[in-house]
Amino acid sequence: MTLFAEIKLPFLLSDFPIVVFGIAVTDLVKYFLFASVAWLLGYVWFKRQWARRKILPTYPTGADVRREMGWSLLTVLIYGLVGASSLWMAKQGWTQMYFKIDAHGQLWFWASILLAIFIHDAYFYWTHRLMHHPRLFRWFHRIHHESVNPSPWAAYCFSPLEAAVQAGIFPLVILVMPIHPAAFGLFMFWQLAFNVLGHTGYEYHPRWLMDSWLGKFLNTPTNHIQHHEVFRGNYSLYFNIWDRLMGTNHKDYEAKFREVTGRRG
């Protein structure tokens, strides 16, 4: 942990455009690497071998992928703007972000990542569900749902308004809890990886999962792809807790999961 023992934040207002650009480019590189690997694995190298685990039988078109990529470029720019603004807030001392690892110790460093994940899960569920309100859907969430059969590139395919909502987790986390920049970076690494996996279109969990307590707790790609297919229900992100508590799981979710994972090929 000595690498992250102290992070300095030499952030002047004149540096703001540079910080925006740096965050956007960094996020774009991560997004491109994650989505590229997922695309190559599922849609090129192992397309035939994994076909039985394809949740929907069809594949995204080239036009679908180009559209998803285009909106994703705008999303990383908005993430850069919100991320730079969040760092500026931290520089002013308006948040709980801290820069010396000793301030809270190594145990909290790792615990803060887990807490950020649970905060994000709740934030995503309620904002996602809100964006499905008829008066908000066309302005916020319609672009993302143009991907009825999404590819890994749909992970960041948002309208500008939805991208701003998604990025709202950045300031929220650093306002409500102490978190080190390196811990926040690992949290962001997790959310991107999970987001891409949820849009690959393949179910990678074993069939027994749904018959265990873990299957009632964790979310699955089937859950989210079904949401893209039917538009209603299945609003969760990492965990299936909120959908179960609020009764918003699609009635055929578990049956669909068992059907996909029970296929023989």
GROMACS .gro file of C-alpha atoms in nm, residues 75-86 120 123-124 127 156 158-174:
model
   34
   75THR     CA    1  -2.047   0.947  -2.204
   76VAL     CA    2  -1.675   0.937  -2.122
   77LEU     CA    3  -1.655   1.313  -2.185
   78ILE     CA    4  -1.940   1.372  -1.939
   79TYR     CA    5  -1.772   1.137  -1.691
   80GLY     CA    6  -1.459   1.348  -1.733
   81LEU     CA    7  -1.651   1.667  -1.655
   82VAL     CA    8  -1.823   1.523  -1.348
   83GLY     CA    9  -1.505   1.349  -1.233
   84ALA     CA   10  -1.299   1.667  -1.261
   85SER     CA   11  -1.570   1.862  -1.078
   86SER     CA   12  -1.568   1.601  -0.802
  120HIS     CA   13  -2.392   0.248  -0.603
  123TYR     CA   14  -2.834   0.456  -0.631
  124PHE     CA   15  -2.852   0.272  -0.962
  127THR     CA   16  -3.237   0.629  -1.051
  156TYR     CA   17  -2.165   0.331  -2.173
  158PHE     CA   18  -2.628   0.670  -2.263
  159SER     CA   19  -2.794   0.994  -2.354
  160PRO     CA   20  -2.612   1.300  -2.214
  161LEU     CA   21  -2.875   1.336  -1.941
  162GLU     CA   22  -2.849   0.973  -1.838
  163ALA     CA   23  -2.469   0.990  -1.845
  164ALA     CA   24  -2.489   1.282  -1.600
  165VAL     CA   25  -2.718   1.078  -1.374
  166GLN     CA   26  -2.486   0.778  -1.392
  167ALA     CA   27  -2.189   1.000  -1.309
  168GLY     CA   28  -2.376   1.134  -1.007
  169ILE     CA   29  -2.236   0.843  -0.808
  170PHE     CA   30  -1.891   1.011  -0.821
  171PRO     CA   31  -1.973   1.313  -0.601
  172LEU     CA   32  -2.227   1.115  -0.397
  173VAL     CA   33  -1.973   0.860  -0.274
  174ILE     CA   34  -1.705   1.114  -0.181
   0.00000   0.00000   0.00000
